[in-house]
mmCIF file of C-alpha atoms and ligand atoms in Angstrom:
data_model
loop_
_atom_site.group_PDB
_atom_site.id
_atom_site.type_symbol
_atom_site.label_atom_id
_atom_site.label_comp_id
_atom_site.label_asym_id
_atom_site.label_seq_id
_atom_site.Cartn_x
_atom_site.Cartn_y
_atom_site.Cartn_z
ATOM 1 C CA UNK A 679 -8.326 -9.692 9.161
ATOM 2 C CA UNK A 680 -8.606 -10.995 5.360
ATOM 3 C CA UNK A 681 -9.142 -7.882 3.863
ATOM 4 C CA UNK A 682 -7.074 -6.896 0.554
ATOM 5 C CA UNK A 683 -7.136 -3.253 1.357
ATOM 6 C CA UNK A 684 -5.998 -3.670 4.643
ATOM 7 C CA UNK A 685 -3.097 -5.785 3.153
ATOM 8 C CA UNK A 686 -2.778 -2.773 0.625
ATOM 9 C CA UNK A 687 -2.548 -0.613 3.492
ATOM 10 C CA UNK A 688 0.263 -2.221 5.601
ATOM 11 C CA UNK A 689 2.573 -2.591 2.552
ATOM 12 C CA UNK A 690 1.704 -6.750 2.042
ATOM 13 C CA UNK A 691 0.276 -6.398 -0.825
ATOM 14 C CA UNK A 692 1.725 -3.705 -3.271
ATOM 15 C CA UNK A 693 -0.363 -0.691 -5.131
ATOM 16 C CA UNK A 694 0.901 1.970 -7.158
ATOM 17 C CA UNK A 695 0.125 4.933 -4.284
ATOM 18 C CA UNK A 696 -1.711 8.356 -5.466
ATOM 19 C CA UNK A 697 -1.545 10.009 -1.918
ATOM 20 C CA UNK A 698 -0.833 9.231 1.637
ATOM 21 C CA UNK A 699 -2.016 10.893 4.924
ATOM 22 C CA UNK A 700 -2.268 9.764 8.463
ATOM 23 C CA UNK A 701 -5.875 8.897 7.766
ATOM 24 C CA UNK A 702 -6.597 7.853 4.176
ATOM 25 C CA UNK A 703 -4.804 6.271 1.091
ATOM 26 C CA UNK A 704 -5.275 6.469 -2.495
ATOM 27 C CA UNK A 705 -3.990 3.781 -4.885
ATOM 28 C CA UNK A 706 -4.982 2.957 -8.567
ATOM 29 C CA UNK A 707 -7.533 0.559 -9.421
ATOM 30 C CA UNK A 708 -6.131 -2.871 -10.601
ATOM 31 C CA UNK A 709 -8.649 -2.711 -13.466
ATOM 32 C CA UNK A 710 -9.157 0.499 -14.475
ATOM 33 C CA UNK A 711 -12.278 1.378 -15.827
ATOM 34 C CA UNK A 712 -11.357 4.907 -17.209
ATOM 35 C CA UNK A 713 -7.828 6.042 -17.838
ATOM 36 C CA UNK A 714 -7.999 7.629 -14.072
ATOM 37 C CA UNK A 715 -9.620 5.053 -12.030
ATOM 38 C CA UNK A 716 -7.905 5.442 -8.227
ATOM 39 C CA UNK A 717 -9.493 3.846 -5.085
ATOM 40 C CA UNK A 718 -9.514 6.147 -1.509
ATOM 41 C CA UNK A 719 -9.841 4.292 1.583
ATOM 42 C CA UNK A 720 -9.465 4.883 4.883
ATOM 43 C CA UNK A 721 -6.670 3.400 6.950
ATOM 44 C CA UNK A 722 -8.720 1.865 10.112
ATOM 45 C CA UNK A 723 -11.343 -0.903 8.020
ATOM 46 C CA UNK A 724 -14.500 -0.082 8.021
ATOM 47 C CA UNK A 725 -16.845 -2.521 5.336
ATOM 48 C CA UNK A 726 -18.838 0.206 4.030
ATOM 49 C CA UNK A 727 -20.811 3.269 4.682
ATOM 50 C CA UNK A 728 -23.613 1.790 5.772
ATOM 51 C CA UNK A 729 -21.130 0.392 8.425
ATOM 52 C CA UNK A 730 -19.770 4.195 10.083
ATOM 53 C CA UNK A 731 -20.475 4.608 13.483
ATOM 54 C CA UNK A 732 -20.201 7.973 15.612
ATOM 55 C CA UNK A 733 -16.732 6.679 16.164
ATOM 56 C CA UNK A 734 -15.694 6.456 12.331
ATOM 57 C CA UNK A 735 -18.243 8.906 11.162
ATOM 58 C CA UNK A 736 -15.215 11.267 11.232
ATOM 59 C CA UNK A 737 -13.271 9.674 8.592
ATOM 60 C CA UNK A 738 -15.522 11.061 5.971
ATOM 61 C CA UNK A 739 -13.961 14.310 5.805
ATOM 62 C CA UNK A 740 -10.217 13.136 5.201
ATOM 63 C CA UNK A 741 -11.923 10.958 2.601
ATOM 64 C CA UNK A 742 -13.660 14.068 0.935
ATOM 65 C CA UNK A 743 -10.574 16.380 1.038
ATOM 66 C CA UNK A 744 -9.035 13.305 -0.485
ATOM 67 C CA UNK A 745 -11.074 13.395 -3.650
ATOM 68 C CA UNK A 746 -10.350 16.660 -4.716
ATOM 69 C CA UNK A 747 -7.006 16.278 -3.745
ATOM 70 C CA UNK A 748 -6.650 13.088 -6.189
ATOM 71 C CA UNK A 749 -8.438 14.570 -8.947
ATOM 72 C CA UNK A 750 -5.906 17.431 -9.141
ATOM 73 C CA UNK A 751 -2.823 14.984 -8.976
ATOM 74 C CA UNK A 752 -4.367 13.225 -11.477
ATOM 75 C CA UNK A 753 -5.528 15.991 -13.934
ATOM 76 C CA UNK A 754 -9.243 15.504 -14.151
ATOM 77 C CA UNK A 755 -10.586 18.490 -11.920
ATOM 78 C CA UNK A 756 -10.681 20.707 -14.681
ATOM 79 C CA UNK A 757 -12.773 18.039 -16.781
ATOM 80 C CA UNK A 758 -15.020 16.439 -14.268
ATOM 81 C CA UNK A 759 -14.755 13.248 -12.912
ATOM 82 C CA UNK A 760 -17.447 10.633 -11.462
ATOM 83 C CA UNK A 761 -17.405 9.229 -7.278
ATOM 84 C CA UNK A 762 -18.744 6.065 -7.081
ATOM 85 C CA UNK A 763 -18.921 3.696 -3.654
ATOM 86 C CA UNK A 764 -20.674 0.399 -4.098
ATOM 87 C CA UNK A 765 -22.198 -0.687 -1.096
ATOM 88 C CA UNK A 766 -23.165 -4.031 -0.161
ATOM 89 C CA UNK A 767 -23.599 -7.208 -2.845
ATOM 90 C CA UNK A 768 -26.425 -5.703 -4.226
ATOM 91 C CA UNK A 769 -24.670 -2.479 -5.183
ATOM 92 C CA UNK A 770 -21.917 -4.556 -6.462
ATOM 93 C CA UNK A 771 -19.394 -4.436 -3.915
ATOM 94 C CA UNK A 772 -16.652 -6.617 -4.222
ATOM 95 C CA UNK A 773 -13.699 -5.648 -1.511
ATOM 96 C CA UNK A 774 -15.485 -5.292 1.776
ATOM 97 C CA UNK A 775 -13.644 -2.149 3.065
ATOM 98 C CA UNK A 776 -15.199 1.273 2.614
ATOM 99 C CA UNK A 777 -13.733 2.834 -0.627
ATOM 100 C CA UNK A 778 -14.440 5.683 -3.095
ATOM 101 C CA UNK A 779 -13.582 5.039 -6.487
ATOM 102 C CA UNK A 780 -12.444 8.102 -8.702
ATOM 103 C CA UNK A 781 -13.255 8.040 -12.192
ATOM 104 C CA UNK A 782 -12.093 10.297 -14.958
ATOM 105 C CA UNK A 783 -10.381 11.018 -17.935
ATOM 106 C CA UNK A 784 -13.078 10.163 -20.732
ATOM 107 C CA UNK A 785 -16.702 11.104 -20.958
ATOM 108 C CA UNK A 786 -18.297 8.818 -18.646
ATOM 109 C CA UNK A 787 -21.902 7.616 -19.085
ATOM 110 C CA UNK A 788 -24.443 6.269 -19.144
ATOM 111 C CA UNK A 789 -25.791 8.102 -16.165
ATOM 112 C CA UNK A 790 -27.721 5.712 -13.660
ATOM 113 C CA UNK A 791 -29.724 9.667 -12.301
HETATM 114 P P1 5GP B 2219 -15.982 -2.761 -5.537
HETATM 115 O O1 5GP B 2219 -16.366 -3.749 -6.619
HETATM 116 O O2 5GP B 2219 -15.913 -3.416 -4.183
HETATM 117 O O3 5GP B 2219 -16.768 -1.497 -5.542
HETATM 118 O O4 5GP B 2219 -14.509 -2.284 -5.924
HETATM 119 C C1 5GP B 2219 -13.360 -3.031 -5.627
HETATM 120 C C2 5GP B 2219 -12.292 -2.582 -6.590
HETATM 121 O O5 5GP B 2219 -11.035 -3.023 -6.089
HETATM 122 C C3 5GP B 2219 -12.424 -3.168 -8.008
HETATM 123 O O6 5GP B 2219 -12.569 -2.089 -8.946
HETATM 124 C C4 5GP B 2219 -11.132 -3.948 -8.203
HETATM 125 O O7 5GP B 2219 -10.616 -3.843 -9.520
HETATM 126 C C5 5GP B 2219 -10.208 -3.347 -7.174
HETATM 127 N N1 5GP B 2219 -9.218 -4.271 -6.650
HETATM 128 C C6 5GP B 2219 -9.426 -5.535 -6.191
HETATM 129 N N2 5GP B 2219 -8.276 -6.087 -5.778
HETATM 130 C C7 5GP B 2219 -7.313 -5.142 -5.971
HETATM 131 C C8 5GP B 2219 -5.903 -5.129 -5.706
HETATM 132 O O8 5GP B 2219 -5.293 -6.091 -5.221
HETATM 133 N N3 5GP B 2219 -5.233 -3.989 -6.025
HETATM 134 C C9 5GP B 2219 -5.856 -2.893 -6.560
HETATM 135 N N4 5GP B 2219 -5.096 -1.836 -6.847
HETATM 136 N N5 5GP B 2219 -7.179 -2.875 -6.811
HETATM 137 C C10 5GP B 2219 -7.895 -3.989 -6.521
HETATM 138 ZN ZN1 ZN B 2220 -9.825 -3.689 5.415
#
Protein backbone atom coordinates (compact mmCIF):
# COMPACT_ATOMS: atom_id res chain seq x y z
CA UNK A 1 0.00 0.00 0.00
CA UNK A 2 1.16 3.79 -0.71
CA UNK A 3 0.88 4.96 2.57
CA UNK A 4 3.85 7.17 4.14
CA UNK A 5 3.18 5.98 7.61
CA UNK A 6 3.16 2.59 6.74
CA UNK A 7 6.58 3.22 5.01
CA UNK A 8 7.46 5.06 8.38
CA UNK A 9 6.49 2.04 10.08
CA UNK A 10 8.55 -0.69 8.29
CA UNK A 11 11.79 1.37 8.49
CA UNK A 12 11.54 2.69 4.43
CA UNK A 13 11.15 5.80 5.16
CA UNK A 14 13.09 7.21 8.26
CA UNK A 15 11.49 9.28 11.43
CA UNK A 16 13.12 10.36 14.42
CA UNK A 17 11.13 7.59 16.87
CA UNK A 18 9.50 8.88 20.36
CA UNK A 19 8.28 5.32 21.45
CA UNK A 20 7.81 1.88 20.16
CA UNK A 21 5.42 -0.97 21.24
CA UNK A 22 4.08 -4.01 19.57
CA UNK A 23 1.03 -1.99 18.67
CA UNK A 24 1.68 1.73 18.16
CA UNK A 25 4.56 4.17 17.15
CA UNK A 26 5.32 7.63 17.88
CA UNK A 27 7.60 9.74 15.65
CA UNK A 28 8.00 13.61 15.37
CA UNK A 29 6.14 15.61 13.02
CA UNK A 30 8.17 16.66 9.88
CA UNK A 31 6.78 20.18 10.37
CA UNK A 32 6.35 20.88 13.68
CA UNK A 33 3.81 23.11 14.62
CA UNK A 34 4.82 23.61 18.36
CA UNK A 35 8.23 22.81 19.72
CA UNK A 36 6.63 19.17 20.70
CA UNK A 37 4.66 18.18 17.77
CA UNK A 38 4.92 14.00 17.64
CA UNK A 39 2.51 11.86 15.51
CA UNK A 40 1.05 8.25 17.23
CA UNK A 41 -0.14 5.74 14.91
CA UNK A 42 -0.97 2.47 15.00
CA UNK A 43 1.08 -0.23 13.33
CA UNK A 44 -1.78 -2.24 11.24
CA UNK A 45 -3.25 0.98 8.72
CA UNK A 46 -6.28 1.98 9.40
CA UNK A 47 -7.33 5.61 7.31
CA UNK A 48 -9.00 7.17 10.12
CA UNK A 49 -11.36 6.86 12.96
CA UNK A 50 -14.21 7.03 11.21
CA UNK A 51 -12.67 3.88 9.53
CA UNK A 52 -12.32 1.37 13.08
CA UNK A 53 -14.18 -1.59 12.93
CA UNK A 54 -14.96 -4.09 15.94
CA UNK A 55 -11.79 -5.66 14.72
CA UNK A 56 -9.49 -2.44 15.14
CA UNK A 57 -11.70 -0.78 17.63
CA UNK A 58 -9.11 -2.22 20.08
CA UNK A 59 -6.24 -0.25 18.99
CA UNK A 60 -7.58 2.79 20.67
CA UNK A 61 -6.37 1.98 23.97
CA UNK A 62 -2.55 1.37 23.07
CA UNK A 63 -3.05 4.66 21.24
CA UNK A 64 -4.40 6.42 24.50
CA UNK A 65 -1.77 4.93 26.90
CA UNK A 66 0.48 6.20 24.16
CA UNK A 67 -0.35 9.84 24.65
CA UNK A 68 0.38 10.15 28.07
CA UNK A 69 3.22 8.12 27.68
CA UNK A 70 4.68 10.68 24.93
CA UNK A 71 3.82 13.67 26.74
CA UNK A 72 5.98 12.59 29.70
CA UNK A 73 9.04 11.67 27.39
CA UNK A 74 8.61 14.76 25.98
CA UNK A 75 8.11 17.09 29.04
CA UNK A 76 4.75 18.66 28.43
CA UNK A 77 2.46 16.67 30.98
CA UNK A 78 3.10 18.98 33.59
CA UNK A 79 2.12 22.01 31.19
CA UNK A 80 -0.69 20.68 29.13
CA UNK A 81 -0.61 19.74 25.78
CA UNK A 82 -3.38 19.69 22.86
CA UNK A 83 -4.64 15.98 20.83
CA UNK A 84 -5.66 16.68 17.62
CA UNK A 85 -6.78 13.87 14.75
CA UNK A 86 -7.96 15.33 11.49
CA UNK A 87 -10.31 13.22 9.89
CA UNK A 88 -11.22 13.13 6.40
CA UNK A 89 -10.41 16.18 3.66
CA UNK A 90 -12.72 18.26 5.24
CA UNK A 91 -11.05 18.11 8.64
CA UNK A 92 -7.85 18.60 6.91
CA UNK A 93 -6.37 15.33 6.74
CA UNK A 94 -3.50 14.94 4.75
CA UNK A 95 -1.75 11.26 5.41
CA UNK A 96 -4.58 8.79 5.18
CA UNK A 97 -3.59 6.54 8.16
CA UNK A 98 -5.22 7.06 11.54
CA UNK A 99 -2.88 9.35 13.65
CA UNK A 100 -2.97 11.52 16.81
CA UNK A 101 -0.94 14.44 16.74
CA UNK A 102 0.59 15.70 20.15
CA UNK A 103 1.03 19.22 20.59
CA UNK A 104 2.85 21.09 23.30
CA UNK A 105 5.41 23.15 24.54
CA UNK A 106 3.92 26.80 24.01
CA UNK A 107 0.52 28.16 24.83
CA UNK A 108 -1.55 26.88 22.14
CA UNK A 109 -4.66 28.71 20.87
CA UNK A 110 -6.88 29.84 19.44
CA UNK A 111 -9.34 27.31 20.74
CA UNK A 112 -11.77 25.98 17.91
CA UNK A 113 -14.48 24.91 21.52
P1 LIG B 1 -2.78 15.42 8.79
O1 LIG B 1 -2.68 16.69 7.96
O2 LIG B 1 -3.12 14.22 7.93
O3 LIG B 1 -3.63 15.54 10.00
O4 LIG B 1 -1.32 15.20 9.38
C1 LIG B 1 -0.27 14.61 8.65
C2 LIG B 1 1.01 15.07 9.28
O5 LIG B 1 2.06 14.22 8.82
C3 LIG B 1 1.43 16.51 8.92
O6 LIG B 1 1.51 17.29 10.12
C4 LIG B 1 2.78 16.34 8.23
O7 LIG B 1 3.70 17.36 8.56
C5 LIG B 1 3.23 14.98 8.71
N1 LIG B 1 4.07 14.27 7.76
C6 LIG B 1 3.83 14.08 6.43
N2 LIG B 1 4.82 13.36 5.87
C7 LIG B 1 5.70 13.08 6.87
C8 LIG B 1 6.92 12.34 6.90
O8 LIG B 1 7.42 11.80 5.90
N3 LIG B 1 7.55 12.25 8.11
C9 LIG B 1 7.05 12.82 9.24
N4 LIG B 1 7.76 12.68 10.36
N5 LIG B 1 5.90 13.52 9.24
C10 LIG B 1 5.23 13.64 8.07
ZN1 LIG C 1 -0.68 3.22 6.44
Amino acid sequence: MDCIFCKIISGEIPADRVLETDEILAFHDIHPAAPVHVLIVPKKHVDSIQALSAETLPLVMPLHAAIREVAERTGIAGKGYRVISNIGEGAGQTVMHLHYHVLGGRKLGPKLL
